Each structure stands twice: as structure tokens, then as C-alpha cells.
Short mmCIF file of C-alpha atoms in Angstrom, two decimals:
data_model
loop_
_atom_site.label_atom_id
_atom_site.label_comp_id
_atom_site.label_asym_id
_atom_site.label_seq_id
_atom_site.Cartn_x
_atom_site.Cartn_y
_atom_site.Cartn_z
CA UNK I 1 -31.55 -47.31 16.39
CA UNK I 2 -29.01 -49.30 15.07
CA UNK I 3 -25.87 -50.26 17.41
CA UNK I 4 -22.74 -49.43 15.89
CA UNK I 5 -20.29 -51.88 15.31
CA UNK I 6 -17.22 -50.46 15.67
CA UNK I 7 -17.69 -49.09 19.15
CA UNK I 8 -14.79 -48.68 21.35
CA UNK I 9 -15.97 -50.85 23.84
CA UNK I 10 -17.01 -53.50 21.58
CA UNK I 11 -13.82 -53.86 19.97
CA UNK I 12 -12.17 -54.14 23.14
CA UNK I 13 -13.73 -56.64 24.22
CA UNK I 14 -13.65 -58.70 21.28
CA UNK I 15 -9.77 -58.41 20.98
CA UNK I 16 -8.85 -60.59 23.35
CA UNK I 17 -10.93 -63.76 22.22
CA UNK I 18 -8.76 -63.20 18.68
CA UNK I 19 -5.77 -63.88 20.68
CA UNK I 20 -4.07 -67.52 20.82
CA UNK I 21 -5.72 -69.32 24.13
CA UNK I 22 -1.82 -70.19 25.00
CA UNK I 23 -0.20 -66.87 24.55
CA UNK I 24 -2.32 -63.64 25.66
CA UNK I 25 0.67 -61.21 25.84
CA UNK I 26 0.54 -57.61 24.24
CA UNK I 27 4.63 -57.51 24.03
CA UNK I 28 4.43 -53.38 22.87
CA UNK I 29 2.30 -50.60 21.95
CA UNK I 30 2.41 -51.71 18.68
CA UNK I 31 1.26 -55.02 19.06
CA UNK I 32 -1.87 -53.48 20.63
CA UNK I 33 -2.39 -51.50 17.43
CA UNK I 34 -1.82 -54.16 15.26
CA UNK I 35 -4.14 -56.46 17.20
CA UNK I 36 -6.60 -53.58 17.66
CA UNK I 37 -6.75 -53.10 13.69
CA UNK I 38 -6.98 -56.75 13.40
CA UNK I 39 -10.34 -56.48 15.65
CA UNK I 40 -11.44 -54.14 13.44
CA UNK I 41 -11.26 -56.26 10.13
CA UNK I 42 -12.85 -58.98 11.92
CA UNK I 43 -16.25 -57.00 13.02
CA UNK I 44 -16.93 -55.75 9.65
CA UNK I 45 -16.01 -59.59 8.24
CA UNK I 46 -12.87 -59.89 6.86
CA UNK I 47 -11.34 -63.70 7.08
CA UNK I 48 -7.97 -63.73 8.34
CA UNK I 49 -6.28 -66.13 5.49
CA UNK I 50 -2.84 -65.51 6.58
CA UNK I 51 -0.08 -63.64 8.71
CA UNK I 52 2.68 -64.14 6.29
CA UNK I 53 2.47 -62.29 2.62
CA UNK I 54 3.90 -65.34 1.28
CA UNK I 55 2.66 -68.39 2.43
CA UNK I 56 -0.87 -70.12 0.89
CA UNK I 57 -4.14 -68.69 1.95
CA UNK I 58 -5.87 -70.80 4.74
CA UNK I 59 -8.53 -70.95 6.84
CA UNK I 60 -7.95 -70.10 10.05
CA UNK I 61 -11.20 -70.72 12.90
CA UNK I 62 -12.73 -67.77 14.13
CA UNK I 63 -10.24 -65.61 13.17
CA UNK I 64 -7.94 -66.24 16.17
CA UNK I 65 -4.23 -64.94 15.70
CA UNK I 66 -1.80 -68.05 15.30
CA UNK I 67 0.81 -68.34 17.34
CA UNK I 68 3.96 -66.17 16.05
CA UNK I 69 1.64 -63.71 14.59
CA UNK I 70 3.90 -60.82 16.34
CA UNK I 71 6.87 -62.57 16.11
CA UNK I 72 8.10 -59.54 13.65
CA UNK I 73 7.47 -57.08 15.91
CA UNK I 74 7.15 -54.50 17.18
CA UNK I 75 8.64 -53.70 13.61
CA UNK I 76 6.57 -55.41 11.22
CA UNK I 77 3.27 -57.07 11.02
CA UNK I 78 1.48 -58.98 8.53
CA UNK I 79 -2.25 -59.77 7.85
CA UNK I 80 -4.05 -61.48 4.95
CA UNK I 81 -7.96 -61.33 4.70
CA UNK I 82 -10.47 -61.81 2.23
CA UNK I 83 -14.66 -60.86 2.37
CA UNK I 84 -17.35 -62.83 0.76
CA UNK I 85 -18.21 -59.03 -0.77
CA UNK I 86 -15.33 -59.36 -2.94
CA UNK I 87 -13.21 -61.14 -5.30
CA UNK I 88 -9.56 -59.83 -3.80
CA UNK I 89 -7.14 -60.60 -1.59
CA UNK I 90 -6.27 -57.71 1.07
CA UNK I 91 -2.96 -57.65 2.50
CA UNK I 92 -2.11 -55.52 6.01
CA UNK I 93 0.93 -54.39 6.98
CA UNK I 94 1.98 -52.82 10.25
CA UNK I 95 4.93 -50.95 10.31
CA UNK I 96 7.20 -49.07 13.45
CA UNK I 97 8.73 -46.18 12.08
CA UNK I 98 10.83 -44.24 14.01
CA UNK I 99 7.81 -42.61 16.89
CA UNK I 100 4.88 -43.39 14.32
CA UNK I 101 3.12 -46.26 13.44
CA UNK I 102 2.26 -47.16 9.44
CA UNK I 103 -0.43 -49.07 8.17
CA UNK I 104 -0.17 -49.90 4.17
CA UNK I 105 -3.35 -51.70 2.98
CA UNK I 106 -3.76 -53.37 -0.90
CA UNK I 107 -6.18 -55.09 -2.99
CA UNK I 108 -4.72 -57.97 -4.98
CA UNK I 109 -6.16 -59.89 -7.71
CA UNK I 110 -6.02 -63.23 -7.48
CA UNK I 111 -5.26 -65.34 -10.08
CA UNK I 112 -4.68 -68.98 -11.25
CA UNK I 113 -0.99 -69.65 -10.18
CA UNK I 114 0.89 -70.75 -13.93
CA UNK I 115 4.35 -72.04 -13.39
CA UNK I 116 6.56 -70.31 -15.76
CA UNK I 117 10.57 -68.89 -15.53
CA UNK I 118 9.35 -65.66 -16.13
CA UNK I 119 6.82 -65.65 -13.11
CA UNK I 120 7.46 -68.32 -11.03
CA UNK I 121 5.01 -69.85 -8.53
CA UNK I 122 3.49 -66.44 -7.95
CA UNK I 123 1.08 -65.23 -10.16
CA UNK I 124 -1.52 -62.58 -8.74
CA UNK I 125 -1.62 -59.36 -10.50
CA UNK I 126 -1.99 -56.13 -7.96
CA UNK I 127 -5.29 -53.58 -8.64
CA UNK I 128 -4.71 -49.84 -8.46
CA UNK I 129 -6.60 -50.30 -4.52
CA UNK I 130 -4.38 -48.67 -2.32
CA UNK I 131 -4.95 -47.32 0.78
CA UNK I 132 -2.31 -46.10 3.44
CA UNK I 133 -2.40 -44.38 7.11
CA UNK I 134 0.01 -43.16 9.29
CA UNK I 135 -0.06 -41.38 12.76
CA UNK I 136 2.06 -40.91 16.14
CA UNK I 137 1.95 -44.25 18.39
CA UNK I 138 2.01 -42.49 21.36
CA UNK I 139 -1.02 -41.05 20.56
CA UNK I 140 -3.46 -43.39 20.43
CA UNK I 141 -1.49 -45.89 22.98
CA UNK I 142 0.41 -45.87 26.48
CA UNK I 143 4.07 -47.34 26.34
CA UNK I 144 3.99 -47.38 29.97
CA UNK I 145 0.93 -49.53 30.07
CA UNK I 146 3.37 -52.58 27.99
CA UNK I 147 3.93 -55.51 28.25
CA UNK I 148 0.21 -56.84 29.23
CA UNK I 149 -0.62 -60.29 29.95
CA UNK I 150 -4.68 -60.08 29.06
CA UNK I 151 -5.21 -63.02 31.71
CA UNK I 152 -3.30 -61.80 34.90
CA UNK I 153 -3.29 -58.10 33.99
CA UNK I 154 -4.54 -55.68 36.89
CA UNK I 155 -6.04 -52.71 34.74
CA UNK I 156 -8.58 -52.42 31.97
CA UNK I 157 -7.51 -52.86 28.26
CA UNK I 158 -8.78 -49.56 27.83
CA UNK I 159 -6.42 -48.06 29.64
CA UNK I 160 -3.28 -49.21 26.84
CA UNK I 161 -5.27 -46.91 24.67
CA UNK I 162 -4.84 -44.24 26.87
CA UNK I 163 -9.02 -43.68 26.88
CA UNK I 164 -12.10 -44.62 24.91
CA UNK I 165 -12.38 -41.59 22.94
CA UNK I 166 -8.80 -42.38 21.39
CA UNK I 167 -9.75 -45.73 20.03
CA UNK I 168 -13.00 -44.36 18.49
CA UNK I 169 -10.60 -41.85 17.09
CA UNK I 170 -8.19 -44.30 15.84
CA UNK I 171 -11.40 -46.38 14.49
CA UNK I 172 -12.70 -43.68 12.49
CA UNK I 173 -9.23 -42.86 10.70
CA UNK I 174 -9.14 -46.93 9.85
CA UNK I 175 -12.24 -46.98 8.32
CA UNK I 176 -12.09 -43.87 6.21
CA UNK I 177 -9.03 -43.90 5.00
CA UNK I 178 -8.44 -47.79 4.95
CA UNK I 179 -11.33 -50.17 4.68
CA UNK I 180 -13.71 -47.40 2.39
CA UNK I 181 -10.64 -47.33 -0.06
CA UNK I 182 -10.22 -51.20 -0.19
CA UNK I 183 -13.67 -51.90 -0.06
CA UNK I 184 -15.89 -49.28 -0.83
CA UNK I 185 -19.78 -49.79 0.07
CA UNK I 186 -19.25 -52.44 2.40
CA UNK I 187 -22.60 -53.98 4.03
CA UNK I 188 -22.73 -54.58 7.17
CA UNK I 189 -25.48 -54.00 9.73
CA UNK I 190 -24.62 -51.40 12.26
CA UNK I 191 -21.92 -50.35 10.08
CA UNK I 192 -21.80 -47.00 8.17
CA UNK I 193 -18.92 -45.44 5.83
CA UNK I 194 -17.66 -41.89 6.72
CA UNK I 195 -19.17 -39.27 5.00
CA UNK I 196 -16.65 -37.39 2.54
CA UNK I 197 -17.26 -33.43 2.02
CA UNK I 198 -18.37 -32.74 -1.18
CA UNK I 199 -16.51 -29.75 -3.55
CA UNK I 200 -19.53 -27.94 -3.33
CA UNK I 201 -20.23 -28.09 0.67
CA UNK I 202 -16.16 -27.38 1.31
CA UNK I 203 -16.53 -23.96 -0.58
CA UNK I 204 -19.84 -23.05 0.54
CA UNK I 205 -17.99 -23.54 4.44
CA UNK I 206 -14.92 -21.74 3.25
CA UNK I 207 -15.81 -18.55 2.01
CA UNK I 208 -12.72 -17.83 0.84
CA UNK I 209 -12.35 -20.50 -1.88
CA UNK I 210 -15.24 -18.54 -3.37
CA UNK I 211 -13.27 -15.45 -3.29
CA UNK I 212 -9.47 -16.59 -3.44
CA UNK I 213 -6.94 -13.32 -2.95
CA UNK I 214 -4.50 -12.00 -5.63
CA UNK I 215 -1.97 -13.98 -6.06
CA UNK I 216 -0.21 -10.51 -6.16
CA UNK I 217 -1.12 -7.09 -4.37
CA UNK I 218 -2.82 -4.90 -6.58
CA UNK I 219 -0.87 -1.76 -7.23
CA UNK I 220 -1.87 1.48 -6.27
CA UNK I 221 -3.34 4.05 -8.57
CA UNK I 222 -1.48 7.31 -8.93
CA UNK I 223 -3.89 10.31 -8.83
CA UNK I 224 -4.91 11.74 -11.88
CA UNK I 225 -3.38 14.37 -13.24
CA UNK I 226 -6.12 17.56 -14.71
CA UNK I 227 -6.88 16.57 -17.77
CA UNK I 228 -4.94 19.11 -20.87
CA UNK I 229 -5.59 19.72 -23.94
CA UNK I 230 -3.20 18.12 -26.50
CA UNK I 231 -0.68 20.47 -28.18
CA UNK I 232 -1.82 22.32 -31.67
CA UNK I 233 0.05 20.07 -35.19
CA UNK I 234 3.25 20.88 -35.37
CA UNK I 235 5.40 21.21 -38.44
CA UNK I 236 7.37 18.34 -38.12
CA UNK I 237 10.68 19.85 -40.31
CA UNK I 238 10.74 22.74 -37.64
CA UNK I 239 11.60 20.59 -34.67
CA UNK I 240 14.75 22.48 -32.94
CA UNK I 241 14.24 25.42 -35.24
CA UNK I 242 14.44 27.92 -32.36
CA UNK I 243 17.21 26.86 -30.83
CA UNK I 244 18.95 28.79 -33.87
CA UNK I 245 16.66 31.46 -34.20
CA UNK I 246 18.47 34.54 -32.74
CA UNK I 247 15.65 36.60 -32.65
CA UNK I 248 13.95 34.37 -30.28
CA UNK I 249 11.28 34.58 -28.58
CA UNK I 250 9.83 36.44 -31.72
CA UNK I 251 10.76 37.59 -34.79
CA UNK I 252 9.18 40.99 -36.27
CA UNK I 253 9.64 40.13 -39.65
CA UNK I 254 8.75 36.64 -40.30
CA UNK I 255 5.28 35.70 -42.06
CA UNK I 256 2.92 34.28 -39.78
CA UNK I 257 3.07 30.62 -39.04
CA UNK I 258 1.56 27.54 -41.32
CA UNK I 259 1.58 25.60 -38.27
CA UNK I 260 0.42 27.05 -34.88
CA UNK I 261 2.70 25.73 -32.42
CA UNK I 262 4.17 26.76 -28.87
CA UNK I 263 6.39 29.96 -29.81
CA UNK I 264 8.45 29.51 -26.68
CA UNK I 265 9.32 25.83 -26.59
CA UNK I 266 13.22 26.87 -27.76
CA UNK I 267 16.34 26.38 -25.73
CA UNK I 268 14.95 29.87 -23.63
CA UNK I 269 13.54 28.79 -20.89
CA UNK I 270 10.77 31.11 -20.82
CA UNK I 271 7.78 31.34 -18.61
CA UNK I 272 5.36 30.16 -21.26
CA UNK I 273 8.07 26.61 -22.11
CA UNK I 274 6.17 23.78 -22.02
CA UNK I 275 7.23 21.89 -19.17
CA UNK I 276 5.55 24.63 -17.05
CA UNK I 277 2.15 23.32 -18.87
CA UNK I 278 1.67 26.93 -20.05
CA UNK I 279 0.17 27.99 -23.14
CA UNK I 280 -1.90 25.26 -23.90
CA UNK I 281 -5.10 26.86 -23.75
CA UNK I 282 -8.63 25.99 -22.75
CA UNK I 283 -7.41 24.97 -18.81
CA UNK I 284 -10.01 26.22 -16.91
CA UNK I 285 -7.53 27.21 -14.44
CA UNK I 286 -5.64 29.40 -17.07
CA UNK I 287 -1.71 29.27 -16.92
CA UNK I 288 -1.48 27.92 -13.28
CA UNK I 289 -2.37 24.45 -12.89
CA UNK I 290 -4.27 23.33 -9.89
CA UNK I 291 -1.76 21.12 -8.15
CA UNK I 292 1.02 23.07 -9.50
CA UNK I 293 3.13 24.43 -12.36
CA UNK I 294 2.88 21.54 -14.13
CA UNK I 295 -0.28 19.50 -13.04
CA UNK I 296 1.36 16.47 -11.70
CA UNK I 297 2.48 17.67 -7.93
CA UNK I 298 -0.32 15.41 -6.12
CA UNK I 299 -2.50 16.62 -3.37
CA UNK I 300 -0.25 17.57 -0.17
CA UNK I 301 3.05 17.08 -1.61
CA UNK I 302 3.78 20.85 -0.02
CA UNK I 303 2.81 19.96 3.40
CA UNK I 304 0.17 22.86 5.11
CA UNK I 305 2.79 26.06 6.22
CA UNK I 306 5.90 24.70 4.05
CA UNK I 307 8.47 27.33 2.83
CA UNK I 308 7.50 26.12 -0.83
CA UNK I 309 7.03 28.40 -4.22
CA UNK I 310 4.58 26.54 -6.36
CA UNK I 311 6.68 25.08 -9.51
CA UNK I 312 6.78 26.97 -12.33
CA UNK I 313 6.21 30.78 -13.16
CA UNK I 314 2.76 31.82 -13.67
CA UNK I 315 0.93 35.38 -12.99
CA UNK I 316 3.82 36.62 -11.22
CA UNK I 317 7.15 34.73 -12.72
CA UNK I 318 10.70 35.50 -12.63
CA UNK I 319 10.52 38.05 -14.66
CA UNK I 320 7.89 39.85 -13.03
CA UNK I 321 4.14 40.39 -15.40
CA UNK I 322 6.22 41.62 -17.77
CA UNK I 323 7.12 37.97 -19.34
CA UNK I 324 5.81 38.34 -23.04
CA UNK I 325 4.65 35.14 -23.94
CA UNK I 326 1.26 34.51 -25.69
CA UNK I 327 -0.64 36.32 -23.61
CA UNK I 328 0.68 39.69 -23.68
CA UNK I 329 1.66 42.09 -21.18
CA UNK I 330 0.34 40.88 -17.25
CA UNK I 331 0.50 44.47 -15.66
CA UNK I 332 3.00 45.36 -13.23
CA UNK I 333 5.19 42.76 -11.51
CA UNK I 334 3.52 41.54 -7.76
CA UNK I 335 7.47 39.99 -6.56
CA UNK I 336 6.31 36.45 -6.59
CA UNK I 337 8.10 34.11 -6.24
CA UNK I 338 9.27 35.46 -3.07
CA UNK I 339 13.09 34.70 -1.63
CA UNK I 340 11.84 32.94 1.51
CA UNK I 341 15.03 30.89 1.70
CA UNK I 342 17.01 30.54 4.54
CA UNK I 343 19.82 33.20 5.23
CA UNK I 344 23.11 31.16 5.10
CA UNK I 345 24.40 30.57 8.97
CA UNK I 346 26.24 33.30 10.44
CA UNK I 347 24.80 36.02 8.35
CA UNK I 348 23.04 39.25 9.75
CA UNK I 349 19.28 39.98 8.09
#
């Protein structure tokens, strides 16, 4: 099995022979990240070329930080490196902000340098590889455990990084979200990229992006009212007829109808008007609908043992089974609806 790399303890150990032999001194937390990250290029072979954006490319021996490398710090830090894998330039840059620490990462091109007023001296064009991390310094390193003097100090490294487990942590965000962006499919033995989750294999382990909710909540269905019959044609000249017609609800001497219509839809409101729902014929319930006079009072709405009449007349109206609409006479009256409301306070039954 292959030995990775990038192992905590590894890096550790390499980070102090990248340190100037006349100056071992971790000032801050942040120089420890900045030195740890500059571990990290090393192992997977980046050349340091530079700690100053600016100034020429060189080649600097074994990678070993130059004096003044953190003389920016603990707000800024600057690292130039190129890899025999590629044709750019990669500049690092460590920043303090505020409690968090900010690493910005590019590829640059790098061209021939053409001396021109437009340009200047500086002529490298940048590529569209950016890569960028942030997190919260204090939690990948102790700013108790700083200043450290590598040569004299009493405690472990490790211990500035608060544990192992942190700096493997803090490796694996560097390398997926930093060196895979700058230089993706890097080889190096007993290196491996992080694995990205695939579309597919992020819906198939989130079963709700298969089945996203409503945006808004469906609403809720009303019951259905019984189903009616529509009305019979209507002669269209004769609307608000009876509302003149004095001999209302019918007339003994006038021919029967063209149109078949409701004889009692008038201005009388008689037990066979329309907005009872009577008289329109082939309700299997006859004249009383099932939820009510007029078919639309859902389920419940008169609570079980409710003082309530049911809406509308029907066999036993207001005026008794004598009503004479279109069914004839209903036989002798039964006193529905009943007066079941409440006497008025005070008064003696």
C-alpha cells in the first residue's frame, strides 16, 4: 500500500528543514499556517521561485524559506512556485482577516517580458485558474502555543496545531479546493486528488432532490357539491318577466309556455325559488338536497345536537304542504320548521 504523502506527521516534520538555518521562529499562528501550506506545496513538488509577487523568479535550494519570508506578517504572505507538470506560474497569498485566515491561489501565464508604455516591464497574462480558501485560524492552530523557537522549543510542533487530526483536516481542504483547481491531475506517488460527488450520486443520497416540495402548499379541495341537473332553455326576452306579473305564481289564463322554465324564480320568494335548488328535477333526493337546502352546506357544518333548521323549505316549508309549486299539493302541513329559538331573557314559556 502506498504511503501517503501528505500525512500529518510527515509534513510536520518536514516543515522545519524549509525554515532558514539562522532564524527558526514561528512569530504567530499564522506564520505556522503559512509555513504549514508552504510544506504542503513542497511534498507534492512545487519550486518555491519567490516570496515577493514582484521580484524575478529564482531558484531558491531545497526550497528553504529566505530570510524575511514573514516579514509581512502575520498580515500578509507571499509565495511563488512553479512544477515541471506545468507551464504556469502559481502565486500564494496568505492573508489575516479579522479571526480567519485567507488563502488566494492563481495560475499565471508566463510570457516573454516586451517593454512597451502601455505595459511596462510586466508582461504575463493571468488564466481563468483560480482557486481560493478561507477558514477560522483558531481552528486549525493554538495562539497560546506562539511564538515558537523550533530549536529550543519544549513541546511538539504538533501541538501549535492543536492535534494531528486538525492538520489532516486542514490538508485535505488545501488540496481540494487549492492545488486540484490550480493543477488538476497532478502525479505524484503516494499522492491522490479528492474525490468530488458526482450529480448523480448527490441525488441518489438525497432523496429529496429527487422529489423537491412545492414551492407553494397545495390548496385544499372543497367537497363536492351533488351533482344537479342544469336548468331547462330559457327564453332569454322573459328574463325579469315575473317580477311584473301580478298574477304570480300562476296565471289561469295564459297559453302554456314556449320555453319550460322555473315558474317561481320571480321576486316571490317561494318555496320552489331557485336558490333553494328546488324544482330542478331528476335529484335523486327529490326537493331536499342531501347536505341541505341548497347542496353546498358541507358535511358537519350543523354540528351533531345543534338547534339548526336545515336551509331552505322542503316537504314541510313555511307555508306548511300546502306551498303550490310544481309539484302540487304535499298533504297537510307537519309544522316544520319548528321555532326552536331561544325565548328572549326574562320571558316566561
Amino acid at each position: 500500500m502506498t504511503t501517503d504523502i501528505l500525512d500529518p506527521s510527515a509534513l510536520i516534520s518536514l516543515l522545519p528543514t524549509l525554515l532558514a538555518t539562522s532564524y527558526k521562529v514561528l512569530s504567530s499562528p499564522h506564520d505556522a499556517v503559512a509555513a504549514l501550506l508552504h510544506s504542503i506545496f513542497s511534498t507534492v513538488a512545487f519550486r518555491l521561485t519567490g516570496i515577493d509577487e514582484n521580484s524575478p523568479s529564482a531558484t531558491i535550494e531545497s526550497n528553504v524559506l529566505p530570510n524575511g519570508w514573514n516579514k509581512s506578517g502575520p498580515g500578509n504572505y507571499t509565495f511563488k512556485y512553479r512544477h515541471d507538470q506545468s507551464s504556469l506560474e502559481f502565486v500564494l497569498k496568505v492573508s489575516k482577516l479579522g479571526g480567519r485566515t485567507l488563502i488566494n491561489a492563481i495560475a499565471v501565464e508566463v510570457c516573454t517580458q516586451v517593454y512597451t508604455a502601455e505595459m511596462g516591464a510586466d508582461s504575463r497574462a493571468q488564466s481563468d485558474k483560480v482557486a481560493s480558501l478561507d477558514f477560522s485560524t483558531n481552528d486549525f492552530v493554538s495562539p497560546s502555543f506562539f511564538p515558537y523557537d523550533l530549536e529550543s522549543g519544549s513541546q511538539p510542533l504538533v501541538h501549535g496545531f492543536i492535534s494531528s487530526n486538525r492538520v489532516a483536516d486542514l490538508t485535505s481542504q488545501v488540496k481540494f479546493k487549492i492545488l486540484q483547481k490550480l493543477i488538476p491531475g497532478l502525479r505524484k506517488e503516494g499522492y491522490t486528488e479528492e474525490e468530488v460527488a458526482s450529480p448523480a450520486n448527490a441525488e441518489a443520497s438525497n432523496p429529496q432532490a429527487l422529489n423537491p416540495p412545492p414551492a407553494l402548499p397545495q390548496p385544499v379541495v372543497p367537497p363536492h357539491a351533488p351533482f344537479q341537473p342544469p336548468l331547462a332553455p330559457e327564453n332569454p326576452l322573459s328574463i325579469g318577466r315575473r317580477d311584473l306579473d301580478p298574477f304570480f305564481p300562476a296565471n289561469p289564463f295564459a297559453p302554456p309556455p314556449l320555453f319550460p322554465g322555473n315558474g317561481s324564480d320571480g321576486m316571490f320568494l317561494g318555496p320552489d325559488h331557485p336558490i333553494f335548488g328546488a324544482g330542478r328535477g331528476g335529484s335523486p333526493f327529490g326537493d331536499r338536497r342531501p347536505w341541505g337546502g341548497d347542496g353546498y352546506l358541507p358535511p358537519m357544518g350543523a354540528p351533531p345536537g345543534a338547534r339548526f333548521d336545515p336551509i331552505g323549505p322542503h316537504s314541510g316549508g313555511a307555508f306548511g304542504n300546502f306551498g303550490r309549486g310544481r309539484g302540487g299539493w304535499r298533504g297537510p302541513p307537519t309544522g316544520e320548521p319548528d321555532n326552536d329559538e331561544f325565548m328572549p331573557p326574562g320571558s316566561v314559556c
